[in-house]
Short mmCIF file of C-alpha atoms and ligand atoms in Angstrom, two decimals:
data_model
loop_
_atom_site.label_atom_id
_atom_site.label_comp_id
_atom_site.label_asym_id
_atom_site.label_seq_id
_atom_site.Cartn_x
_atom_site.Cartn_y
_atom_site.Cartn_z
CA UNK A 863 0.15 0.17 -0.07
CA UNK A 864 1.26 3.36 -1.19
CA UNK A 865 0.41 5.48 2.03
CA UNK A 866 1.28 8.72 0.53
CA UNK A 867 -1.20 8.20 -2.42
CA UNK A 868 -3.74 7.00 -0.14
CA UNK A 869 -3.41 10.07 1.95
CA UNK A 870 -3.24 12.22 -0.97
CA UNK A 871 -6.53 10.95 -2.53
CA UNK A 872 -8.61 9.48 0.34
CA UNK A 873 -8.11 12.26 3.09
CA UNK A 874 -7.52 9.93 5.82
CA UNK A 875 -4.60 8.86 7.79
CA UNK A 876 -3.63 5.23 7.34
CA UNK A 877 -2.17 3.67 10.70
CA UNK A 878 -1.11 0.39 9.27
CA UNK A 879 -1.65 -1.26 5.92
CA UNK A 880 -4.43 -3.48 6.80
CA UNK A 881 -6.43 -0.59 8.17
CA UNK A 882 -5.38 1.29 5.02
CA UNK A 883 -6.93 -1.50 2.94
CA UNK A 884 -10.02 -1.42 5.07
CA UNK A 885 -10.10 2.44 4.77
CA UNK A 886 -9.82 2.49 1.35
CA UNK A 887 -12.77 -0.04 0.82
CA UNK A 888 -14.68 2.13 2.94
CA UNK A 889 -13.73 5.21 1.04
CA UNK A 890 -15.39 3.81 -2.23
CA UNK A 891 -18.66 3.81 -0.48
CA UNK A 892 -18.26 7.12 1.81
CA UNK A 893 -15.63 9.10 0.10
CA UNK A 894 -17.71 11.77 -1.84
CA UNK A 895 -14.79 13.06 -3.74
CA UNK A 896 -14.28 9.28 -5.13
CA UNK A 897 -17.59 9.10 -7.21
CA UNK A 898 -17.12 10.54 -10.62
CA UNK A 899 -20.17 12.56 -11.60
CA UNK A 900 -20.27 12.04 -15.33
CA UNK A 901 -21.34 14.61 -17.89
CA UNK A 902 -25.34 14.64 -18.94
CA UNK A 903 -24.13 14.01 -22.38
CA UNK A 904 -23.37 10.57 -21.25
CA UNK A 905 -26.97 9.55 -20.68
CA UNK A 906 -27.79 10.89 -24.02
CA UNK A 907 -26.57 7.85 -25.97
CA UNK A 908 -25.78 4.01 -25.30
CA UNK A 909 -22.84 1.71 -26.12
CA UNK A 910 -22.86 -0.06 -29.57
CA UNK A 911 -25.04 -3.28 -29.15
CA UNK A 912 -23.21 -4.97 -31.83
CA UNK A 913 -19.97 -4.18 -29.77
CA UNK A 914 -21.85 -5.47 -26.64
CA UNK A 915 -23.03 -8.72 -28.59
CA UNK A 916 -19.53 -9.32 -29.85
CA UNK A 917 -17.80 -8.76 -26.29
CA UNK A 918 -20.49 -11.52 -24.85
CA UNK A 919 -19.65 -13.88 -27.79
CA UNK A 920 -15.70 -13.27 -27.13
CA UNK A 921 -16.54 -13.97 -23.31
CA UNK A 922 -18.24 -17.26 -24.19
CA UNK A 923 -15.76 -18.40 -26.68
CA UNK A 924 -13.01 -17.68 -24.09
CA UNK A 925 -14.94 -19.92 -21.54
CA UNK A 926 -14.76 -22.81 -24.15
CA UNK A 927 -18.38 -22.53 -25.72
CA UNK A 928 -18.69 -23.39 -29.25
CA UNK A 929 -20.31 -20.39 -30.82
CA UNK A 930 -21.13 -19.76 -34.55
CA UNK A 931 -20.55 -15.87 -35.08
CA UNK A 932 -23.05 -14.26 -37.52
CA UNK A 933 -22.07 -10.98 -35.92
CA UNK A 934 -19.32 -9.50 -38.04
CA UNK A 935 -19.72 -5.94 -39.20
CA UNK A 936 -16.38 -6.02 -41.28
CA UNK A 937 -15.75 -8.09 -44.47
CA UNK A 938 -12.85 -10.90 -43.65
CA UNK A 939 -10.75 -10.47 -46.90
CA UNK A 940 -7.37 -9.16 -46.31
CA UNK A 941 -6.12 -5.77 -47.02
CA UNK A 942 -5.09 -5.46 -50.62
CA UNK A 943 -1.50 -6.11 -51.25
CA UNK A 944 -0.87 -2.37 -52.95
CA UNK A 945 -2.26 -0.90 -50.01
CA UNK A 946 -0.03 -2.81 -47.58
CA UNK A 947 2.84 -2.06 -49.95
CA UNK A 948 2.08 1.47 -49.76
CA UNK A 949 2.00 1.65 -45.87
CA UNK A 950 5.28 -0.12 -45.80
CA UNK A 951 6.88 2.20 -48.24
CA UNK A 952 5.34 5.07 -45.96
CA UNK A 953 6.98 3.80 -42.87
CA UNK A 954 10.42 3.06 -44.67
CA UNK A 955 10.52 6.58 -45.77
CA UNK A 956 9.50 7.70 -42.23
CA UNK A 957 6.76 9.76 -43.57
CA UNK A 958 5.13 9.35 -40.12
CA UNK A 959 4.65 12.36 -38.37
CA UNK A 960 1.67 14.53 -37.96
CA UNK A 961 -0.62 14.94 -41.04
CA UNK A 962 -2.57 18.04 -41.84
CA UNK A 963 -5.78 17.93 -40.06
CA UNK A 964 -8.07 17.44 -43.04
CA UNK A 965 -5.78 14.91 -44.55
CA UNK A 966 -2.42 14.51 -46.72
CA UNK A 967 -2.79 16.42 -50.14
CA UNK A 968 -2.27 12.70 -51.76
CA UNK A 969 -5.37 11.57 -49.66
CA UNK A 970 -7.34 14.47 -50.54
CA UNK A 971 -6.66 13.94 -54.47
CA UNK A 972 -7.32 10.22 -54.05
CA UNK A 973 -10.75 11.05 -52.46
CA UNK A 974 -11.38 13.66 -55.31
CA UNK A 975 -10.45 11.26 -58.01
CA UNK A 976 -12.74 8.55 -56.71
CA UNK A 977 -15.83 10.87 -56.22
CA UNK A 978 -15.29 11.44 -59.99
CA UNK A 979 -14.53 7.97 -61.27
CA UNK A 980 -17.17 6.31 -59.16
CA UNK A 981 -19.93 8.57 -58.70
CA UNK A 982 -19.55 11.56 -61.33
CA UNK A 983 -19.18 14.07 -58.62
CA UNK A 984 -16.74 16.81 -58.81
CA UNK A 985 -15.39 18.52 -55.54
CA UNK A 986 -12.44 21.18 -55.38
CA UNK A 987 -9.77 20.07 -52.72
CA UNK A 988 -11.16 22.35 -50.13
CA UNK A 989 -14.44 20.44 -50.48
CA UNK A 990 -13.03 17.16 -49.19
CA UNK A 991 -12.70 16.18 -45.71
CA UNK A 992 -10.53 13.10 -44.58
CA UNK A 993 -10.76 11.52 -41.03
CA UNK A 994 -9.93 8.31 -39.12
CA UNK A 995 -13.11 6.53 -40.30
CA UNK A 996 -16.60 7.37 -42.12
CA UNK A 997 -17.94 7.22 -38.38
CA UNK A 998 -15.80 10.18 -37.40
CA UNK A 999 -16.63 12.09 -40.80
CA UNK A 1000 -20.38 11.58 -39.82
CA UNK A 1001 -19.73 12.55 -36.36
CA UNK A 1002 -17.93 15.60 -37.04
CA UNK A 1003 -20.42 16.82 -39.65
CA UNK A 1004 -23.21 16.41 -36.86
CA UNK A 1005 -21.02 17.96 -34.05
CA UNK A 1006 -20.28 20.90 -36.31
CA UNK A 1007 -23.91 21.51 -37.49
CA UNK A 1008 -26.37 20.54 -35.07
CA UNK A 1009 -27.91 22.77 -32.33
CA UNK A 1010 -30.92 22.00 -29.86
CA UNK A 1011 -34.21 21.89 -31.63
CA UNK A 1012 -32.69 20.64 -34.76
CA UNK A 1013 -34.39 17.53 -36.01
CA UNK A 1014 -32.44 14.94 -38.03
CA UNK A 1015 -34.49 12.37 -40.29
CA UNK A 1016 -33.29 8.81 -39.72
CA UNK A 1017 -34.97 6.02 -41.91
CA UNK A 1018 -35.39 2.83 -39.44
CA UNK A 1019 -33.93 0.13 -39.48
CA UNK A 1020 -30.88 2.20 -39.04
CA UNK A 1021 -27.09 1.96 -38.11
CA UNK A 1022 -27.33 1.92 -34.26
CA UNK A 1023 -24.77 4.67 -33.94
CA UNK A 1024 -26.98 7.54 -36.03
CA UNK A 1025 -29.34 8.50 -33.44
CA UNK A 1026 -27.01 8.09 -30.55
CA UNK A 1027 -24.51 10.44 -32.64
CA UNK A 1028 -27.29 12.79 -33.48
CA UNK A 1029 -28.29 13.06 -29.47
CA UNK A 1030 -24.67 13.74 -28.38
CA UNK A 1031 -24.71 16.50 -30.85
CA UNK A 1032 -27.97 17.94 -29.08
CA UNK A 1033 -30.30 17.04 -32.14
CA UNK A 1034 -33.68 15.23 -32.02
CA UNK A 1035 -33.69 12.31 -34.20
CA UNK A 1036 -37.10 11.76 -36.25
CA UNK A 1037 -37.37 8.26 -36.87
CA UNK A 1038 -39.28 7.00 -40.14
CA UNK A 1039 -40.24 3.48 -39.82
CA UNK A 1040 -39.69 1.72 -43.03
CA UNK A 1041 -41.46 -1.52 -43.30
CA UNK A 1042 -40.39 -4.91 -44.43
CA UNK A 1043 -42.98 -5.16 -47.31
CA UNK A 1044 -41.17 -2.30 -48.93
CA UNK A 1045 -37.88 -3.91 -48.35
CA UNK A 1046 -37.28 -1.57 -45.46
CA UNK A 1047 -36.99 1.45 -47.65
CA UNK A 1048 -38.30 4.71 -47.13
CA UNK A 1049 -41.14 5.85 -49.18
CA UNK A 1050 -41.11 9.32 -50.74
CA UNK A 1051 -44.41 10.29 -48.85
CA UNK A 1052 -42.83 9.16 -45.63
CA UNK A 1053 -39.82 11.40 -46.14
CA UNK A 1054 -42.25 14.39 -47.14
CA UNK A 1055 -44.32 13.77 -43.82
CA UNK A 1056 -41.38 13.75 -41.60
CA UNK A 1057 -40.03 17.04 -42.76
CA UNK A 1058 -40.89 19.96 -40.53
CA UNK A 1059 -39.22 23.55 -40.37
CA UNK A 1060 -36.99 22.42 -38.05
CA UNK A 1061 -35.47 19.50 -40.01
CA UNK A 1062 -31.84 20.17 -40.59
CA UNK A 1063 -30.49 16.67 -41.95
CA UNK A 1064 -31.68 13.71 -43.63
CA UNK A 1065 -29.30 10.82 -42.77
CA UNK A 1066 -29.21 8.43 -45.45
CA UNK A 1067 -27.55 4.99 -46.25
CA UNK A 1068 -27.89 2.65 -49.22
CA UNK A 1069 -26.96 -0.19 -49.06
CA UNK A 1070 -27.97 -0.22 -45.43
CA UNK A 1071 -26.80 -1.59 -42.30
CA UNK A 1072 -28.70 -3.60 -40.88
CA UNK A 1073 -31.01 -4.43 -43.67
CA UNK A 1074 -29.17 -4.43 -46.78
CA UNK A 1075 -31.68 -2.31 -48.41
CA UNK A 1076 -30.37 -0.85 -51.53
CA UNK A 1077 -32.31 2.04 -53.52
CA UNK A 1078 -32.61 1.77 -57.12
CA UNK A 1079 -32.06 5.06 -59.19
CA UNK A 1080 -35.77 5.52 -59.65
CA UNK A 1081 -36.24 5.14 -56.11
CA UNK A 1082 -33.57 8.02 -55.37
CA UNK A 1083 -35.02 10.23 -57.68
CA UNK A 1084 -38.26 10.06 -55.96
CA UNK A 1085 -36.80 10.94 -52.73
CA UNK A 1086 -34.68 13.48 -54.34
CA UNK A 1087 -37.75 15.16 -55.71
CA UNK A 1088 -39.24 15.66 -52.17
CA UNK A 1089 -36.10 16.79 -50.99
CA UNK A 1090 -35.72 19.44 -53.93
CA UNK A 1091 -39.20 20.72 -52.89
CA UNK A 1092 -37.61 21.42 -49.23
CA UNK A 1093 -34.45 23.58 -49.69
CA UNK A 1094 -33.76 23.88 -45.80
CA UNK A 1095 -33.09 20.15 -45.76
CA UNK A 1096 -29.37 19.03 -45.66
CA UNK A 1097 -28.58 15.77 -46.89
CA UNK A 1098 -25.89 13.39 -44.90
CA UNK A 1099 -25.24 10.34 -47.35
CA UNK A 1100 -23.26 7.38 -45.59
CA UNK A 1101 -22.08 5.41 -48.73
CA UNK A 1102 -19.69 3.07 -46.74
CA UNK A 1103 -21.36 -0.08 -48.23
CA UNK A 1104 -21.25 1.32 -51.91
CA UNK A 1105 -19.10 -1.41 -53.38
CA UNK A 1106 -21.00 -4.34 -51.50
CA UNK A 1107 -23.82 -4.43 -53.73
CA UNK A 1108 -25.32 -7.58 -55.42
CA UNK A 1109 -27.34 -9.14 -58.35
CA UNK A 1110 -25.88 -6.52 -61.00
CA UNK A 1111 -27.35 -3.45 -59.51
CA UNK A 1112 -25.71 -0.32 -59.98
CA UNK A 1113 -24.75 2.05 -57.07
CA UNK A 1114 -26.09 5.56 -56.85
CA UNK A 1115 -25.96 8.34 -54.46
CA UNK A 1116 -28.02 11.22 -54.00
CA UNK A 1117 -25.98 14.22 -55.02
CA UNK A 1118 -25.28 12.73 -58.28
CA UNK A 1119 -29.03 11.47 -58.97
CA UNK A 1120 -30.30 15.18 -58.47
CA UNK A 1121 -27.59 17.76 -59.24
CA UNK A 1122 -30.02 20.40 -57.31
CA UNK A 1123 -28.81 18.73 -54.15
CA UNK A 1124 -25.34 18.95 -54.64
CA UNK A 1125 -24.91 22.13 -52.75
CA UNK A 1126 -26.44 20.74 -49.48
CA UNK A 1127 -25.19 17.21 -49.57
CA UNK A 1128 -22.26 15.67 -47.72
CA UNK A 1129 -21.20 12.54 -49.37
CA UNK A 1130 -19.35 10.24 -46.96
CA UNK A 1131 -17.56 7.47 -47.60
CA UNK A 1132 -14.48 5.13 -46.68
CA UNK A 1133 -12.25 2.25 -47.30
CA UNK A 1134 -13.38 -0.04 -44.33
CA UNK A 1135 -16.22 -2.12 -46.10
CA UNK A 1136 -15.28 -1.78 -49.82
CA UNK A 1137 -11.43 -2.41 -49.72
CA UNK A 1138 -11.83 -4.78 -46.31
CA UNK A 1139 -9.83 -2.09 -44.32
CA UNK A 1140 -11.73 -1.63 -41.09
CA UNK A 1141 -8.75 -1.44 -38.95
CA UNK A 1142 -6.90 1.35 -41.02
CA UNK A 1143 -9.39 3.96 -40.07
CA UNK A 1144 -9.79 6.32 -43.05
CA UNK A 1145 -12.98 7.75 -44.06
CA UNK A 1146 -13.52 11.07 -46.29
CA UNK A 1147 -16.27 13.29 -47.69
CA UNK A 1148 -17.27 15.55 -50.21
CA UNK A 1149 -19.41 18.60 -49.65
CA UNK A 1150 -20.02 22.30 -49.30
CA UNK A 1151 -16.75 24.28 -48.54
CA UNK A 1152 -18.06 25.81 -45.36
CA UNK A 1153 -19.24 22.52 -43.88
CA UNK A 1154 -15.95 20.90 -44.62
CA UNK A 1155 -14.05 23.56 -43.08
CA UNK A 1156 -16.19 23.20 -39.78
CA UNK A 1157 -15.85 19.40 -39.94
CA UNK A 1158 -12.13 20.05 -40.26
CA UNK A 1159 -12.20 22.46 -37.12
CA UNK A 1160 -14.24 19.96 -35.14
CA UNK A 1161 -11.54 17.25 -35.69
CA UNK A 1162 -8.66 19.64 -35.13
CA UNK A 1163 -9.67 19.58 -31.34
CA UNK A 1164 -10.16 15.70 -31.25
CA UNK A 1165 -8.05 13.25 -33.03
CA UNK A 1166 -6.14 15.70 -35.55
CA UNK A 1167 -5.34 14.04 -39.06
CA UNK A 1168 -5.43 10.53 -39.67
CA UNK A 1169 -2.46 8.20 -39.54
CA UNK A 1170 -0.09 8.94 -42.49
CA UNK A 1171 0.46 5.31 -42.78
CA UNK A 1172 -3.59 4.45 -42.98
CA UNK A 1173 -3.62 7.40 -45.60
CA UNK A 1174 -0.90 5.98 -47.64
CA UNK A 1175 -2.67 2.48 -47.85
CA UNK A 1176 -6.15 4.16 -48.69
CA UNK A 1177 -4.68 6.15 -51.42
CA UNK A 1178 -3.38 2.94 -53.06
CA UNK A 1179 -6.40 1.11 -52.41
CA UNK A 1180 -8.63 4.05 -53.85
CA UNK A 1181 -6.30 4.70 -57.05
CA UNK A 1182 -5.01 1.26 -57.58
CA UNK A 1183 -6.69 -1.72 -59.50
CA UNK A 1184 -10.27 -2.01 -58.50
CA UNK A 1185 -11.08 -5.52 -60.14
CA UNK A 1186 -10.59 -7.21 -56.99
CA UNK A 1187 -13.69 -5.36 -55.23
CA UNK A 1188 -15.90 -6.90 -57.82
CA UNK A 1189 -14.53 -10.34 -57.21
CA UNK A 1190 -14.84 -10.20 -53.37
CA UNK A 1191 -18.32 -8.81 -53.67
CA UNK A 1192 -19.39 -11.88 -55.98
CA UNK A 1193 -17.78 -14.06 -53.31
CA UNK A 1194 -20.00 -12.41 -50.64
CA UNK A 1195 -23.20 -12.57 -52.64
CA UNK A 1196 -22.46 -16.53 -52.71
CA UNK A 1197 -22.48 -16.46 -48.88
CA UNK A 1198 -25.34 -14.12 -48.71
CA UNK A 1199 -27.51 -16.83 -50.86
CA UNK A 1200 -26.35 -19.68 -48.48
CA UNK A 1201 -27.46 -17.86 -45.17
CA UNK A 1202 -30.69 -16.61 -46.93
CA UNK A 1203 -31.64 -20.18 -47.91
CA UNK A 1204 -31.19 -21.50 -44.55
CA UNK A 1205 -33.12 -18.77 -42.79
CA UNK A 1206 -36.09 -18.57 -44.90
CA UNK A 1207 -36.47 -22.56 -44.56
CA UNK A 1208 -36.58 -21.86 -40.58
CA UNK A 1209 -39.93 -22.00 -38.82
CA UNK A 1210 -41.14 -18.52 -37.75
CA UNK A 1211 -38.62 -16.60 -39.71
CA UNK A 1212 -39.19 -14.43 -42.83
CA UNK A 1213 -36.54 -12.53 -44.91
CA UNK A 1214 -35.94 -10.80 -48.10
CA UNK A 1215 -32.76 -11.06 -50.20
CA UNK A 1216 -30.57 -7.90 -49.38
CA UNK A 1217 -29.43 -6.00 -52.27
CA UNK A 1218 -26.26 -4.88 -50.56
CA UNK A 1219 -24.15 -4.75 -47.38
CA UNK A 1220 -23.21 -7.73 -45.74
CA UNK A 1221 -26.28 -8.59 -43.39
CA UNK A 1222 -29.85 -10.36 -43.64
CA UNK A 1223 -32.42 -8.53 -41.52
CA UNK A 1224 -34.82 -11.24 -40.65
CA UNK A 1225 -38.17 -11.27 -38.97
CA UNK A 1226 -38.83 -13.70 -36.01
CA UNK A 1227 -42.44 -12.51 -35.42
CA UNK A 1228 -43.55 -16.30 -36.20
CA UNK A 1229 -41.46 -17.27 -33.18
CA UNK A 1230 -42.64 -14.47 -30.82
CA UNK A 1231 -45.25 -15.82 -28.11
CA UNK A 1232 -43.71 -19.31 -28.54
CA UNK A 1233 -42.03 -21.26 -25.70
CA UNK A 1234 -38.54 -22.91 -25.58
CA UNK A 1235 -38.07 -26.53 -24.47
CA UNK A 1236 -37.11 -25.29 -20.99
CA UNK A 1237 -40.48 -23.54 -20.84
CA UNK A 1238 -39.18 -19.78 -21.38
CA UNK A 1239 -41.52 -17.67 -23.23
CA UNK A 1240 -40.00 -15.98 -26.20
CA UNK A 1241 -41.47 -12.33 -25.78
CA UNK A 1242 -39.16 -10.20 -27.80
CA UNK A 1243 -36.40 -10.28 -30.47
CA UNK A 1244 -33.75 -9.88 -27.58
CA UNK A 1245 -35.30 -13.04 -25.77
CA UNK A 1246 -35.21 -14.85 -29.49
CA UNK A 1247 -31.39 -14.03 -29.82
CA UNK A 1248 -30.55 -15.02 -26.53
CA UNK A 1249 -32.56 -18.35 -26.98
CA UNK A 1250 -30.50 -18.90 -30.24
CA UNK A 1251 -27.05 -18.10 -28.28
CA UNK A 1252 -27.89 -20.25 -25.41
CA UNK A 1253 -29.53 -23.23 -26.93
CA UNK A 1254 -27.60 -23.76 -30.25
CA UNK A 1255 -24.76 -21.43 -29.81
CA UNK A 1256 -25.57 -19.10 -32.68
CA UNK A 1257 -24.76 -15.43 -32.22
CA UNK A 1258 -26.52 -12.58 -33.99
CA UNK A 1259 -27.96 -9.16 -33.01
CA UNK A 1260 -31.46 -8.38 -31.95
CA UNK A 1261 -33.55 -5.83 -34.37
CA UNK A 1262 -34.27 -3.46 -31.49
CA UNK A 1263 -30.70 -2.30 -31.47
CA UNK A 1264 -31.55 -1.05 -35.04
CA UNK A 1265 -34.89 0.54 -34.33
CA UNK A 1266 -37.12 -2.22 -35.51
CA UNK A 1267 -38.48 -5.33 -33.74
CA UNK A 1268 -39.13 -8.31 -33.77
CA UNK A 1269 -36.16 -8.98 -36.26
CA UNK A 1270 -32.67 -9.87 -35.74
CA UNK A 1271 -29.43 -9.13 -38.08
CA UNK A 1272 -27.44 -12.00 -39.28
CA UNK A 1273 -24.25 -11.19 -41.13
CA UNK A 1274 -23.14 -13.39 -44.08
CA UNK A 1275 -19.37 -12.51 -43.41
CA UNK A 1276 -18.50 -15.89 -41.92
CA UNK A 1277 -16.78 -18.98 -43.64
CA UNK A 1278 -19.21 -20.82 -45.73
CA UNK A 1279 -19.17 -23.84 -43.29
CA UNK A 1280 -20.23 -21.76 -40.59
CA UNK A 1281 -23.28 -20.28 -42.43
CA UNK A 1282 -24.29 -23.70 -43.31
CA UNK A 1283 -23.71 -24.95 -39.65
CA UNK A 1284 -25.05 -21.89 -38.30
CA UNK A 1285 -28.31 -21.88 -40.46
CA UNK A 1286 -29.03 -25.68 -39.64
CA UNK A 1287 -28.61 -24.83 -35.73
CA UNK A 1288 -31.06 -21.84 -36.33
CA UNK A 1289 -33.51 -24.33 -38.23
CA UNK A 1290 -33.23 -26.57 -35.27
CA UNK A 1291 -33.88 -24.18 -32.71
CA UNK A 1292 -36.83 -22.59 -34.41
CA UNK A 1293 -38.26 -26.44 -34.84
CA UNK A 1294 -37.86 -26.79 -31.10
CA UNK A 1295 -40.04 -23.76 -30.14
CA UNK A 1296 -43.96 -24.71 -29.59
N1 PLP B 2055 -21.58 3.49 -41.49
C1 PLP B 2055 -22.03 2.52 -41.59
C2 PLP B 2055 -23.60 2.19 -41.82
C3 PLP B 2055 -21.70 1.15 -40.92
O1 PLP B 2055 -22.43 0.05 -40.65
C4 PLP B 2055 -20.33 1.54 -40.24
C5 PLP B 2055 -19.82 0.22 -39.53
O2 PLP B 2055 -20.14 -0.88 -39.36
C6 PLP B 2055 -19.79 2.43 -40.52
C7 PLP B 2055 -20.65 3.67 -41.11
C8 PLP B 2055 -18.29 2.91 -39.84
O3 PLP B 2055 -17.44 2.80 -40.90
P1 PLP B 2055 -15.61 3.35 -40.59
O4 PLP B 2055 -15.20 2.03 -40.42
O5 PLP B 2055 -15.18 3.88 -42.11
O6 PLP B 2055 -15.90 4.38 -39.54
#
């Protein structure tokens, strides 16, 4: 026991080490100064549910349980070789110091080039933001622009971080429920109904996490028409799943579909999903100069510029050969089909084939109200996912984490053998309910 430390922080005089320990324990409960009063903002959002689910699974695996994990939120392919080589060259050249807050010039050029090549969008260099992941880019944008009273439209099911980020920024999420019978897509009339004088942003993502909903050109045009009629609404599109798109679909983004929206759209993207580079933490955006400048200002007092090594890798991925992206997507499509078939043949489950991303958002409505073999009633999607985990060792994430119940999200980023085994186990668990 370090008496001087105990004395300094606990405001009592230790007599001997035993009583010091006793006092330490007592101080935990009575010492006023020891209980941290957390900032009110901390109660405005929750920890990521998929990360909680992953941690639970990690604990079970560490304790010897055989778990089939259908929770992955990242592709399982390696980082492209040219990106790795660029990172190594960057380290070898010792170009690993602080970087400009808003990205290295090479990275901003690469993002500019990508927007033009893939999306037909032209941005000047001062219209490009670079940060440590798409998530940070979205966060910077909301923190820089949202005030109390601002409403942000979020179609549900949504990526769990959206409403929490909005609340953290002090805004109010306006949730628009998008039903399974419209493949979880927002209809133009729903968007029109949700817009008020206080609407600041529409937060939009296609393909979507958790549903894989992928809007066609016509569907985007219909939404764009509504937005064009409401010039006070800004658009924050999260295109991180752009390249994970199936069945010969073509990707489109709102600023490209309707040029009238260009001046009020921030188009966000990153290398995480399309290039399997989640851990490198590079995201970027194109948008109006003043918004980009304020996003950069926000970043200047948090993380500063993204790592030089990561940016070097991202530049190589974005500007190098792109054929492998298509091959990887074809591989993911095969895995999607395996899991889809298994889920749809399970009693009480119903899902549609997702057009993009890496997830199937499956209804378990047919199993709500049923009883597990141990007599436990399945009342919610959380009960159902816990039942799958505890009875057959399959991990998925409950739909309420994404704003729609009773559903669950199953990721098809898993080895084929696991998709088959996991799917069979889900069928077995569903058949055992009565
Ligand atoms: N946007 C969506 C919809 C996501 O699902 C995720 C990650 O799961 C992200 C953004 C985060 O992307 P990044 O790794 O580039 O921060």
